[in-house]
Amino acid sequence: MKDLVDSFNRKINYLRVSITDRCNLRCVYCMPIDGIPKVNQKDILSYEEILRIVEVAVKNGITKIRITGGEPLVRKGVIDFVRSLSRIHGVKDLSLTTNGILLRGFASDLFQAGLHRVNVSMDSLNHVKFQKITGGGNLEKVCEGIEEALRVGFSPIKINTVIIHGFNDDEVIDFARLSINNPYHIRFIELMPIGSNSKWSEERYISSQEAKDKIESFRKLHPIHKKGERAAARMFRFKGAMGEIGFISPMSAHFCSSCNRLRLTANGKLRTCLFSNEEVDLKPSLRESYDNSGLERLIDLAISNKPEKHHLGEKNPKKCSRNMSDIGG
Ligand code: SAM
Ligand code: SF4
């Protein structure tokens, strides 16, 4: 197996695979209220096509795969897809990010199919607020999904909370407290101005540091240093707690210099940076030839053009015009 290294000497070993741009929720910061234009079904990669890309990517140095979307659990056949991915020799870490609405019914099958880890997104612990931010989502279902995931054996479970000024910044302590008696990793994510609602997101931004200060007004956080890990999240824990608390700060302390990621969109575009509009279309090569050398060349090309860093927070930055649901967060 070779290593994938970009022009800035970063080793690329992590592929996030979006299997659908569809979603059963409408989170304000992620999707336009009216939904996204319907993509022609024939433009969406089949599972077989995605598996072929993953096999090539893994042969070339990818070891971590995350399945995302849109909402990955709304796509039919996801369990068999997870099973096939888990059987690819060289996939060392296989995870999935979900909004949790359908998780209760899927958790056991996902675990049996070989999924290693699950991340659940949850932006409020208040039913009314949760409905509001997700465009009608049912918090109860998400909580049941998390409990079921824990019951069938997923551990730890990561809970992703986007911090939004004036919406849930008054809940950061309540979220953090969940880590005391549960093996949850509560991860606070800075809101990013992406897609059609980027103006809204810009106005609602609050930094990780502000959230951390609030939490520390409740109880001191102790840093956790994991050997050899260059994780995107800075991790902490309350003394004696079962779980952990993390801060992902793409805006205030971007982790571009250690970015190891590639993203594959549901319609076959390979992206090397969340914030850039550059993408390489793998579909023609995939559909025109059974030979994988074209795909390998395109993956190499994308990686050689991976930008050094994003420019958000600087004057007049170039912004990403796609919505997050469309790229795969
Ligand atoms: N539907 C699944 C979910 O919600 O977990 C997976 C896809 S979603 C695009 C992946 C993650 O991206 C979620 O945790 C979501 O909160 C996050 N996300 C979406 N838009 C974002 C934004 N503008 N800023 C920060 N995080 C965002
Ligand atoms: Fe759907 Fe996830 Fe985007 Fe919310 S964050 S709209 S659940 S894709």
mmCIF file of C-alpha atoms and ligand atoms in Angstrom:
data_model
loop_
_atom_site.group_PDB
_atom_site.id
_atom_site.type_symbol
_atom_site.label_atom_id
_atom_site.label_comp_id
_atom_site.label_asym_id
_atom_site.label_seq_id
_atom_site.Cartn_x
_atom_site.Cartn_y
_atom_site.Cartn_z
ATOM 1 C CA MET A 1 0.000 0.000 0.000
ATOM 2 C CA LYS A 2 1.367 3.439 -0.891
ATOM 3 C CA ASP A 3 0.983 6.692 1.073
ATOM 4 C CA LEU A 4 -1.012 9.597 -0.297
ATOM 5 C CA VAL A 5 0.945 12.772 0.448
ATOM 6 C CA ASP A 6 -0.038 16.227 -0.781
ATOM 7 C CA SER A 7 2.133 19.183 -1.844
ATOM 8 C CA PHE A 8 2.323 20.382 1.761
ATOM 9 C CA ASN A 9 3.583 17.050 3.027
ATOM 10 C CA ARG A 10 0.302 16.081 4.673
ATOM 11 C CA LYS A 11 -0.482 12.390 4.686
ATOM 12 C CA ILE A 12 -4.013 11.882 3.380
ATOM 13 C CA ASN A 13 -5.604 8.808 4.940
ATOM 14 C CA TYR A 14 -9.209 9.816 5.645
ATOM 15 C CA LEU A 15 -12.098 9.697 3.178
ATOM 16 C CA ARG A 16 -15.568 10.995 4.023
ATOM 17 C CA VAL A 17 -18.140 9.445 1.745
ATOM 18 C CA SER A 18 -21.510 11.107 1.230
ATOM 19 C CA ILE A 19 -24.009 8.515 0.060
ATOM 20 C CA THR A 20 -26.933 10.886 -0.422
ATOM 21 C CA ASP A 21 -27.710 14.587 -0.576
ATOM 22 C CA ARG A 22 -31.250 13.846 0.727
ATOM 23 C CA CYS A 23 -32.194 14.399 4.348
ATOM 24 C CA ASN A 24 -35.165 13.904 6.632
ATOM 25 C CA LEU A 25 -34.328 17.155 8.480
ATOM 26 C CA ARG A 26 -33.745 20.760 7.447
ATOM 27 C CA CYS A 27 -31.133 22.162 9.824
ATOM 28 C CA VAL A 28 -31.058 25.912 9.316
ATOM 29 C CA TYR A 29 -27.269 26.171 8.861
ATOM 30 C CA CYS A 30 -27.022 23.218 6.520
ATOM 31 C CA MET A 31 -29.911 23.126 4.069
ATOM 32 C CA PRO A 32 -31.915 25.828 2.318
ATOM 33 C CA ILE A 33 -35.447 25.963 3.788
ATOM 34 C CA ASP A 34 -37.032 24.927 0.470
ATOM 35 C CA GLY A 35 -34.694 21.970 0.242
ATOM 36 C CA ILE A 36 -32.104 21.392 -2.410
ATOM 37 C CA PRO A 37 -32.786 20.928 -6.108
ATOM 38 C CA LYS A 38 -33.490 17.292 -6.866
ATOM 39 C CA VAL A 39 -30.407 15.645 -8.313
ATOM 40 C CA ASN A 40 -31.083 13.296 -11.178
ATOM 41 C CA GLN A 41 -30.947 9.765 -9.781
ATOM 42 C CA LYS A 42 -28.581 8.645 -12.521
ATOM 43 C CA ASP A 43 -26.037 11.217 -11.321
ATOM 44 C CA ILE A 44 -25.894 9.663 -7.851
ATOM 45 C CA LEU A 45 -23.210 7.027 -7.527
ATOM 46 C CA SER A 46 -24.446 3.495 -6.995
ATOM 47 C CA TYR A 47 -23.109 1.625 -3.968
ATOM 48 C CA GLU A 48 -21.054 -0.539 -6.356
ATOM 49 C CA GLU A 49 -19.451 2.589 -7.809
ATOM 50 C CA ILE A 50 -18.677 4.003 -4.358
ATOM 51 C CA LEU A 51 -17.160 0.688 -3.288
ATOM 52 C CA ARG A 52 -14.932 0.697 -6.355
ATOM 53 C CA ILE A 53 -13.667 4.180 -5.496
ATOM 54 C CA VAL A 54 -13.105 3.214 -1.863
ATOM 55 C CA GLU A 55 -11.183 0.110 -2.897
ATOM 56 C CA VAL A 56 -8.892 2.197 -5.092
ATOM 57 C CA ALA A 57 -8.506 4.845 -2.362
ATOM 58 C CA VAL A 58 -7.686 2.229 0.277
ATOM 59 C CA LYS A 59 -5.150 0.563 -2.000
ATOM 60 C CA ASN A 60 -3.545 3.989 -2.271
ATOM 61 C CA GLY A 61 -3.311 4.867 1.415
ATOM 62 C CA ILE A 62 -6.770 5.657 2.813
ATOM 63 C CA THR A 63 -7.396 3.796 6.083
ATOM 64 C CA LYS A 64 -10.292 5.740 7.651
ATOM 65 C CA ILE A 65 -13.755 5.953 6.099
ATOM 66 C CA ARG A 66 -16.712 7.966 7.365
ATOM 67 C CA ILE A 67 -20.152 7.553 5.822
ATOM 68 C CA THR A 68 -22.163 10.754 5.782
ATOM 69 C CA GLY A 69 -24.693 12.753 3.753
ATOM 70 C CA GLY A 70 -27.328 14.308 3.721
ATOM 71 C CA GLU A 71 -28.702 11.754 6.094
ATOM 72 C CA PRO A 72 -27.020 8.426 5.317
ATOM 73 C CA LEU A 73 -29.711 6.334 7.008
ATOM 74 C CA VAL A 74 -32.374 7.478 4.521
ATOM 75 C CA ARG A 75 -30.646 5.743 1.619
ATOM 76 C CA LYS A 76 -31.968 2.242 0.954
ATOM 77 C CA GLY A 77 -29.448 -0.571 1.297
ATOM 78 C CA VAL A 78 -27.137 1.231 3.715
ATOM 79 C CA ILE A 79 -26.647 -1.844 5.917
ATOM 80 C CA ASP A 80 -25.385 -4.013 3.048
ATOM 81 C CA PHE A 81 -23.187 -1.138 1.960
ATOM 82 C CA VAL A 82 -21.643 -0.880 5.441
ATOM 83 C CA ARG A 83 -21.077 -4.641 5.424
ATOM 84 C CA SER A 84 -19.265 -4.455 2.076
ATOM 85 C CA LEU A 85 -17.128 -1.529 3.255
ATOM 86 C CA SER A 86 -16.183 -3.324 6.462
ATOM 87 C CA ARG A 87 -14.904 -6.240 4.395
ATOM 88 C CA ILE A 88 -12.464 -4.135 2.384
ATOM 89 C CA HIS A 89 -9.018 -5.121 3.538
ATOM 90 C CA GLY A 90 -7.207 -2.012 4.778
ATOM 91 C CA VAL A 91 -10.217 -0.142 6.204
ATOM 92 C CA LYS A 92 -9.078 0.265 9.810
ATOM 93 C CA ASP A 93 -11.688 2.728 10.998
ATOM 94 C CA LEU A 94 -15.251 2.755 9.677
ATOM 95 C CA SER A 95 -17.680 5.309 11.090
ATOM 96 C CA LEU A 96 -20.961 7.016 10.258
ATOM 97 C CA THR A 97 -22.429 10.420 11.054
ATOM 98 C CA THR A 98 -26.187 10.602 11.494
ATOM 99 C CA ASN A 99 -28.844 12.963 12.773
ATOM 100 C CA GLY A 100 -30.085 10.001 14.846
ATOM 101 C CA ILE A 101 -33.753 10.160 13.815
ATOM 102 C CA LEU A 102 -33.687 6.639 12.351
ATOM 103 C CA LEU A 103 -30.861 5.304 14.496
ATOM 104 C CA ARG A 104 -32.953 3.279 16.915
ATOM 105 C CA GLY A 105 -34.127 0.969 14.143
ATOM 106 C CA PHE A 106 -30.704 0.756 12.463
ATOM 107 C CA ALA A 107 -28.216 0.598 15.354
ATOM 108 C CA SER A 108 -28.144 -3.150 15.846
ATOM 109 C CA ASP A 109 -27.841 -3.962 12.127
ATOM 110 C CA LEU A 110 -25.137 -1.333 11.667
ATOM 111 C CA PHE A 111 -23.140 -2.830 14.518
ATOM 112 C CA GLN A 112 -23.575 -6.378 13.158
ATOM 113 C CA ALA A 113 -22.587 -5.170 9.689
ATOM 114 C CA GLY A 114 -19.204 -4.078 11.011
ATOM 115 C CA LEU A 115 -19.548 -0.346 11.630
ATOM 116 C CA HIS A 116 -16.977 0.677 14.260
ATOM 117 C CA ARG A 117 -18.241 4.043 15.434
ATOM 118 C CA VAL A 118 -21.218 6.339 15.219
ATOM 119 C CA ASN A 119 -21.480 10.126 15.606
ATOM 120 C CA VAL A 120 -24.857 11.667 16.314
ATOM 121 C CA SER A 121 -25.638 15.324 15.718
ATOM 122 C CA MET A 122 -27.767 17.085 18.313
ATOM 123 C CA ASP A 123 -27.950 20.840 18.733
ATOM 124 C CA SER A 124 -30.422 21.227 21.582
ATOM 125 C CA LEU A 125 -31.682 19.307 24.594
ATOM 126 C CA ASN A 126 -34.940 21.227 24.465
ATOM 127 C CA HIS A 127 -37.717 19.695 22.336
ATOM 128 C CA VAL A 128 -39.063 22.973 20.987
ATOM 129 C CA LYS A 129 -35.645 24.378 20.141
ATOM 130 C CA PHE A 130 -34.624 21.093 18.554
ATOM 131 C CA GLN A 131 -37.682 21.187 16.308
ATOM 132 C CA LYS A 132 -36.912 24.748 15.386
ATOM 133 C CA ILE A 133 -33.267 24.263 14.377
ATOM 134 C CA THR A 134 -33.907 21.004 12.498
ATOM 135 C CA GLY A 135 -37.095 22.098 10.736
ATOM 136 C CA GLY A 136 -39.357 19.694 12.613
ATOM 137 C CA GLY A 137 -37.094 16.977 14.050
ATOM 138 C CA ASN A 138 -38.124 14.873 17.040
ATOM 139 C CA LEU A 139 -35.560 15.002 19.856
ATOM 140 C CA GLU A 140 -37.079 11.970 21.581
ATOM 141 C CA LYS A 141 -36.242 9.788 18.582
ATOM 142 C CA VAL A 142 -32.621 10.959 18.586
ATOM 143 C CA CYS A 143 -32.265 10.213 22.311
ATOM 144 C CA GLU A 144 -33.750 6.755 21.790
ATOM 145 C CA GLY A 145 -31.342 6.213 18.914
ATOM 146 C CA ILE A 146 -28.343 7.133 21.065
ATOM 147 C CA GLU A 147 -29.488 4.812 23.874
ATOM 148 C CA GLU A 148 -30.001 1.966 21.446
ATOM 149 C CA ALA A 149 -26.590 2.544 19.851
ATOM 150 C CA LEU A 150 -25.011 2.341 23.283
ATOM 151 C CA ARG A 151 -27.019 -0.766 24.146
ATOM 152 C CA VAL A 152 -25.927 -2.686 21.039
ATOM 153 C CA GLY A 153 -22.269 -1.966 21.717
ATOM 154 C CA PHE A 154 -21.171 1.297 20.115
ATOM 155 C CA SER A 155 -18.835 3.037 22.529
ATOM 156 C CA PRO A 156 -17.912 5.774 22.850
ATOM 157 C CA ILE A 157 -20.693 7.594 21.082
ATOM 158 C CA LYS A 158 -19.744 11.018 19.819
ATOM 159 C CA ILE A 159 -22.400 13.690 20.027
ATOM 160 C CA ASN A 160 -21.810 16.642 17.695
ATOM 161 C CA THR A 161 -23.255 19.968 18.781
ATOM 162 C CA VAL A 162 -22.874 23.017 16.582
ATOM 163 C CA ILE A 163 -22.654 26.051 18.870
ATOM 164 C CA ILE A 164 -24.978 28.814 17.773
ATOM 165 C CA HIS A 165 -24.989 32.242 19.374
ATOM 166 C CA GLY A 166 -28.366 33.154 20.840
ATOM 167 C CA PHE A 167 -29.729 29.679 20.216
ATOM 168 C CA ASN A 168 -27.913 27.015 22.215
ATOM 169 C CA ASP A 169 -24.967 28.810 23.830
ATOM 170 C CA ASP A 170 -27.077 28.750 27.016
ATOM 171 C CA GLU A 171 -27.074 24.933 26.841
ATOM 172 C CA VAL A 172 -23.339 24.204 26.625
ATOM 173 C CA ILE A 173 -23.094 23.355 30.337
ATOM 174 C CA ASP A 174 -26.090 20.990 30.093
ATOM 175 C CA PHE A 175 -24.479 19.247 27.125
ATOM 176 C CA ALA A 176 -21.132 19.055 28.915
ATOM 177 C CA ARG A 177 -22.785 17.528 31.990
ATOM 178 C CA LEU A 178 -23.966 14.596 29.865
ATOM 179 C CA SER A 179 -20.335 13.445 29.797
ATOM 180 C CA ILE A 180 -20.222 12.979 33.570
ATOM 181 C CA ASN A 181 -22.311 9.824 33.871
ATOM 182 C CA ASN A 182 -22.337 8.596 30.260
ATOM 183 C CA PRO A 183 -19.537 7.378 27.973
ATOM 184 C CA TYR A 184 -20.341 10.144 25.500
ATOM 185 C CA HIS A 185 -17.852 12.367 23.740
ATOM 186 C CA ILE A 186 -19.635 15.702 23.521
ATOM 187 C CA ARG A 187 -18.019 17.688 20.722
ATOM 188 C CA PHE A 188 -18.787 21.357 20.244
ATOM 189 C CA ILE A 189 -18.333 22.483 16.643
ATOM 190 C CA GLU A 190 -17.943 26.074 15.504
ATOM 191 C CA LEU A 191 -20.634 27.165 13.066
ATOM 192 C CA MET A 192 -19.227 27.571 9.561
ATOM 193 C CA PRO A 193 -20.571 29.965 6.913
ATOM 194 C CA ILE A 194 -21.229 27.520 4.108
ATOM 195 C CA GLY A 195 -23.792 27.484 1.326
ATOM 196 C CA SER A 196 -26.973 29.482 0.937
ATOM 197 C CA ASN A 197 -27.412 30.302 4.642
ATOM 198 C CA SER A 198 -23.862 31.491 5.170
ATOM 199 C CA LYS A 199 -24.920 35.005 6.165
ATOM 200 C CA TRP A 200 -27.122 33.573 8.952
ATOM 201 C CA SER A 201 -24.244 31.390 10.132
ATOM 202 C CA GLU A 202 -21.818 34.301 10.119
ATOM 203 C CA GLU A 203 -24.103 36.281 12.408
ATOM 204 C CA ARG A 204 -24.615 33.343 14.780
ATOM 205 C CA TYR A 205 -20.962 32.375 15.153
ATOM 206 C CA ILE A 206 -19.526 31.873 18.614
ATOM 207 C CA SER A 207 -16.016 30.580 19.262
ATOM 208 C CA SER A 208 -15.053 27.326 20.980
ATOM 209 C CA GLN A 209 -13.152 29.376 23.530
ATOM 210 C CA GLU A 210 -16.336 31.164 24.596
ATOM 211 C CA ALA A 211 -18.142 27.834 24.971
ATOM 212 C CA LYS A 212 -15.198 26.398 26.917
ATOM 213 C CA ASP A 213 -15.119 29.421 29.252
ATOM 214 C CA LYS A 214 -18.822 28.943 29.983
ATOM 215 C CA ILE A 215 -18.336 25.268 30.743
ATOM 216 C CA GLU A 216 -15.388 26.053 33.007
ATOM 217 C CA SER A 217 -17.579 28.461 34.968
ATOM 218 C CA PHE A 218 -19.381 25.250 35.993
ATOM 219 C CA ARG A 219 -16.393 22.936 36.472
ATOM 220 C CA LYS A 220 -12.749 22.775 35.443
ATOM 221 C CA LEU A 221 -11.844 20.878 32.269
ATOM 222 C CA HIS A 222 -8.673 18.785 32.150
ATOM 223 C CA PRO A 223 -6.944 18.364 28.777
ATOM 224 C CA ILE A 224 -6.559 14.872 27.361
ATOM 225 C CA HIS A 225 -3.496 14.179 25.228
ATOM 226 C CA LYS A 226 -3.842 11.135 23.026
ATOM 227 C CA LYS A 227 -0.519 9.790 21.862
ATOM 228 C CA GLY A 228 0.183 10.051 18.171
ATOM 229 C CA GLU A 229 -3.257 11.484 17.359
ATOM 230 C CA ARG A 230 -3.576 14.608 15.253
ATOM 231 C CA ALA A 231 -7.274 14.925 15.847
ATOM 232 C CA ALA A 232 -9.390 17.835 14.675
ATOM 233 C CA ALA A 233 -10.897 18.103 18.171
ATOM 234 C CA ARG A 234 -9.129 19.354 21.296
ATOM 235 C CA MET A 235 -10.307 16.963 24.005
ATOM 236 C CA PHE A 236 -10.947 17.515 27.723
ATOM 237 C CA ARG A 237 -12.711 15.829 30.601
ATOM 238 C CA PHE A 238 -14.234 16.702 33.938
ATOM 239 C CA LYS A 239 -12.377 14.990 36.776
ATOM 240 C CA GLY A 240 -13.878 11.521 37.318
ATOM 241 C CA ALA A 241 -16.237 11.767 34.323
ATOM 242 C CA MET A 242 -17.067 8.742 32.145
ATOM 243 C CA GLY A 243 -17.090 10.708 28.942
ATOM 244 C CA GLU A 244 -15.096 13.470 27.271
ATOM 245 C CA ILE A 245 -15.660 16.963 25.932
ATOM 246 C CA GLY A 246 -14.160 18.195 22.683
ATOM 247 C CA PHE A 247 -13.926 21.424 20.746
ATOM 248 C CA ILE A 248 -13.695 21.488 16.966
ATOM 249 C CA SER A 249 -12.631 24.941 15.874
ATOM 250 C CA PRO A 250 -12.503 25.192 12.076
ATOM 251 C CA MET A 251 -12.940 28.975 12.323
ATOM 252 C CA SER A 252 -10.908 30.180 15.296
ATOM 253 C CA ALA A 253 -8.059 27.650 15.228
ATOM 254 C CA HIS A 254 -8.224 25.842 11.920
ATOM 255 C CA PHE A 255 -6.476 22.520 11.665
ATOM 256 C CA CYS A 256 -5.545 22.849 7.979
ATOM 257 C CA SER A 257 -1.840 22.149 8.560
ATOM 258 C CA SER A 258 -2.703 18.634 9.690
ATOM 259 C CA CYS A 259 -5.748 18.075 7.478
ATOM 260 C CA ASN A 260 -5.771 14.474 6.288
ATOM 261 C CA ARG A 261 -9.181 14.493 4.570
ATOM 262 C CA LEU A 262 -10.773 13.907 1.227
ATOM 263 C CA ARG A 263 -14.512 14.067 0.581
ATOM 264 C CA LEU A 264 -16.536 12.192 -1.984
ATOM 265 C CA THR A 265 -19.919 13.735 -2.797
ATOM 266 C CA ALA A 266 -22.965 11.612 -3.582
ATOM 267 C CA ASN A 267 -22.662 12.563 -7.259
ATOM 268 C CA GLY A 268 -19.062 11.473 -7.549
ATOM 269 C CA LYS A 269 -17.048 14.659 -7.012
ATOM 270 C CA LEU A 270 -13.848 14.383 -5.026
ATOM 271 C CA ARG A 271 -13.178 17.428 -2.844
ATOM 272 C CA THR A 272 -10.008 18.159 -0.948
ATOM 273 C CA CYS A 273 -11.205 21.123 1.116
ATOM 274 C CA LEU A 274 -14.617 21.812 2.631
ATOM 275 C CA PHE A 275 -14.280 25.506 1.889
ATOM 276 C CA SER A 276 -13.103 25.402 -1.678
ATOM 277 C CA ASN A 277 -15.183 25.026 -4.833
ATOM 278 C CA GLU A 278 -12.496 22.911 -6.504
ATOM 279 C CA GLU A 279 -13.607 19.360 -7.171
ATOM 280 C CA VAL A 280 -12.581 16.486 -9.418
ATOM 281 C CA ASP A 281 -15.334 14.517 -11.143
ATOM 282 C CA LEU A 282 -14.684 10.789 -10.831
ATOM 283 C CA LYS A 283 -17.877 9.729 -12.597
ATOM 284 C CA PRO A 284 -16.738 9.787 -16.236
ATOM 285 C CA SER A 285 -13.673 7.664 -15.501
ATOM 286 C CA LEU A 286 -15.730 5.355 -13.307
ATOM 287 C CA ARG A 287 -18.425 4.851 -15.934
ATOM 288 C CA GLU A 288 -16.300 4.854 -19.067
ATOM 289 C CA SER A 289 -13.725 2.293 -18.062
ATOM 290 C CA TYR A 290 -13.391 -0.824 -15.941
ATOM 291 C CA ASP A 291 -9.710 -0.059 -15.531
ATOM 292 C CA ASN A 292 -8.967 1.686 -12.226
ATOM 293 C CA SER A 293 -5.801 3.459 -13.362
ATOM 294 C CA GLY A 294 -7.849 6.506 -14.462
ATOM 295 C CA LEU A 295 -9.426 6.724 -11.008
ATOM 296 C CA GLU A 296 -6.006 6.478 -9.367
ATOM 297 C CA ARG A 297 -4.718 9.315 -11.541
ATOM 298 C CA LEU A 298 -7.704 11.509 -10.656
ATOM 299 C CA ILE A 299 -7.274 10.870 -6.924
ATOM 300 C CA ASP A 300 -3.587 11.796 -7.243
ATOM 301 C CA LEU A 301 -4.518 14.921 -9.208
ATOM 302 C CA ALA A 302 -7.047 16.022 -6.573
ATOM 303 C CA ILE A 303 -4.529 15.502 -3.783
ATOM 304 C CA SER A 304 -1.777 17.368 -5.571
ATOM 305 C CA ASN A 305 -4.123 20.374 -5.769
ATOM 306 C CA LYS A 306 -5.304 20.229 -2.142
ATOM 307 C CA PRO A 307 -5.098 23.838 -0.913
ATOM 308 C CA GLU A 308 -2.760 24.683 1.937
ATOM 309 C CA LYS A 309 -5.545 26.169 4.063
ATOM 310 C CA HIS A 310 -8.925 27.844 3.933
ATOM 311 C CA HIS A 311 -9.217 31.615 4.088
ATOM 312 C CA LEU A 312 -12.333 32.087 6.190
ATOM 313 C CA GLY A 313 -11.893 34.771 8.766
ATOM 314 C CA GLU A 314 -9.649 36.717 6.360
ATOM 315 C CA LYS A 315 -10.808 39.711 4.279
ATOM 316 C CA ASN A 316 -13.132 38.734 1.375
ATOM 317 C CA PRO A 317 -12.496 35.006 1.521
ATOM 318 C CA LYS A 318 -13.624 32.750 -1.320
ATOM 319 C CA LYS A 319 -16.587 30.819 0.023
ATOM 320 C CA CYS A 320 -17.986 27.433 -0.732
ATOM 321 C CA SER A 321 -21.255 27.748 -2.642
ATOM 322 C CA ARG A 322 -22.496 24.205 -2.031
ATOM 323 C CA ASN A 323 -24.568 23.471 1.053
ATOM 324 C CA MET A 324 -23.114 21.188 3.701
ATOM 325 C CA SER A 325 -25.806 18.560 3.080
ATOM 326 C CA ASP A 326 -24.639 18.487 -0.512
ATOM 327 C CA ILE A 327 -20.946 18.039 0.261
ATOM 328 C CA GLY A 328 -21.188 15.675 3.223
ATOM 329 C CA GLY A 329 -20.148 17.357 6.454
HETATM 330 N N1 SAM B 1 -27.183 14.228 8.517
HETATM 331 C C1 SAM B 1 -26.081 13.817 9.273
HETATM 332 C C2 SAM B 1 -25.958 14.629 10.545
HETATM 333 O O1 SAM B 1 -26.628 15.655 10.669
HETATM 334 O O2 SAM B 1 -25.183 14.224 11.401
HETATM 335 C C3 SAM B 1 -24.758 13.822 8.524
HETATM 336 C C4 SAM B 1 -24.498 14.976 7.605
HETATM 337 S S1 SAM B 1 -24.284 16.545 8.387
HETATM 338 C C5 SAM B 1 -23.944 17.569 7.000
HETATM 339 C C6 SAM B 1 -22.733 16.329 9.213
HETATM 340 C C7 SAM B 1 -22.401 17.331 10.270
HETATM 341 O O3 SAM B 1 -22.184 18.599 9.686
HETATM 342 C C8 SAM B 1 -23.460 17.524 11.335
HETATM 343 O O4 SAM B 1 -22.892 17.290 12.605
HETATM 344 C C9 SAM B 1 -23.862 18.967 11.194
HETATM 345 O O5 SAM B 1 -24.220 19.545 12.414
HETATM 346 C C10 SAM B 1 -22.600 19.567 10.609
HETATM 347 N N2 SAM B 1 -22.829 20.820 9.909
HETATM 348 C C11 SAM B 1 -23.664 21.053 8.883
HETATM 349 N N3 SAM B 1 -23.606 22.347 8.498
HETATM 350 C C12 SAM B 1 -22.720 22.954 9.307
HETATM 351 C C13 SAM B 1 -22.225 24.291 9.423
HETATM 352 N N4 SAM B 1 -22.643 25.263 8.611
HETATM 353 N N5 SAM B 1 -21.307 24.545 10.393
HETATM 354 C C14 SAM B 1 -20.885 23.566 11.236
HETATM 355 N N6 SAM B 1 -21.294 22.282 11.163
HETATM 356 C C15 SAM B 1 -22.214 21.988 10.220
HETATM 357 FE FE1 SF4 B 2 -29.701 16.975 7.434
HETATM 358 FE FE2 SF4 B 2 -27.483 16.592 8.822
HETATM 359 FE FE3 SF4 B 2 -27.784 18.781 7.320
HETATM 360 FE FE4 SF4 B 2 -29.245 18.528 9.491
HETATM 361 S S1 SF4 B 2 -27.005 18.687 9.422
HETATM 362 S S2 SF4 B 2 -29.991 19.153 7.452
HETATM 363 S S3 SF4 B 2 -29.564 16.395 9.572
HETATM 364 S S4 SF4 B 2 -27.644 16.726 6.575
#
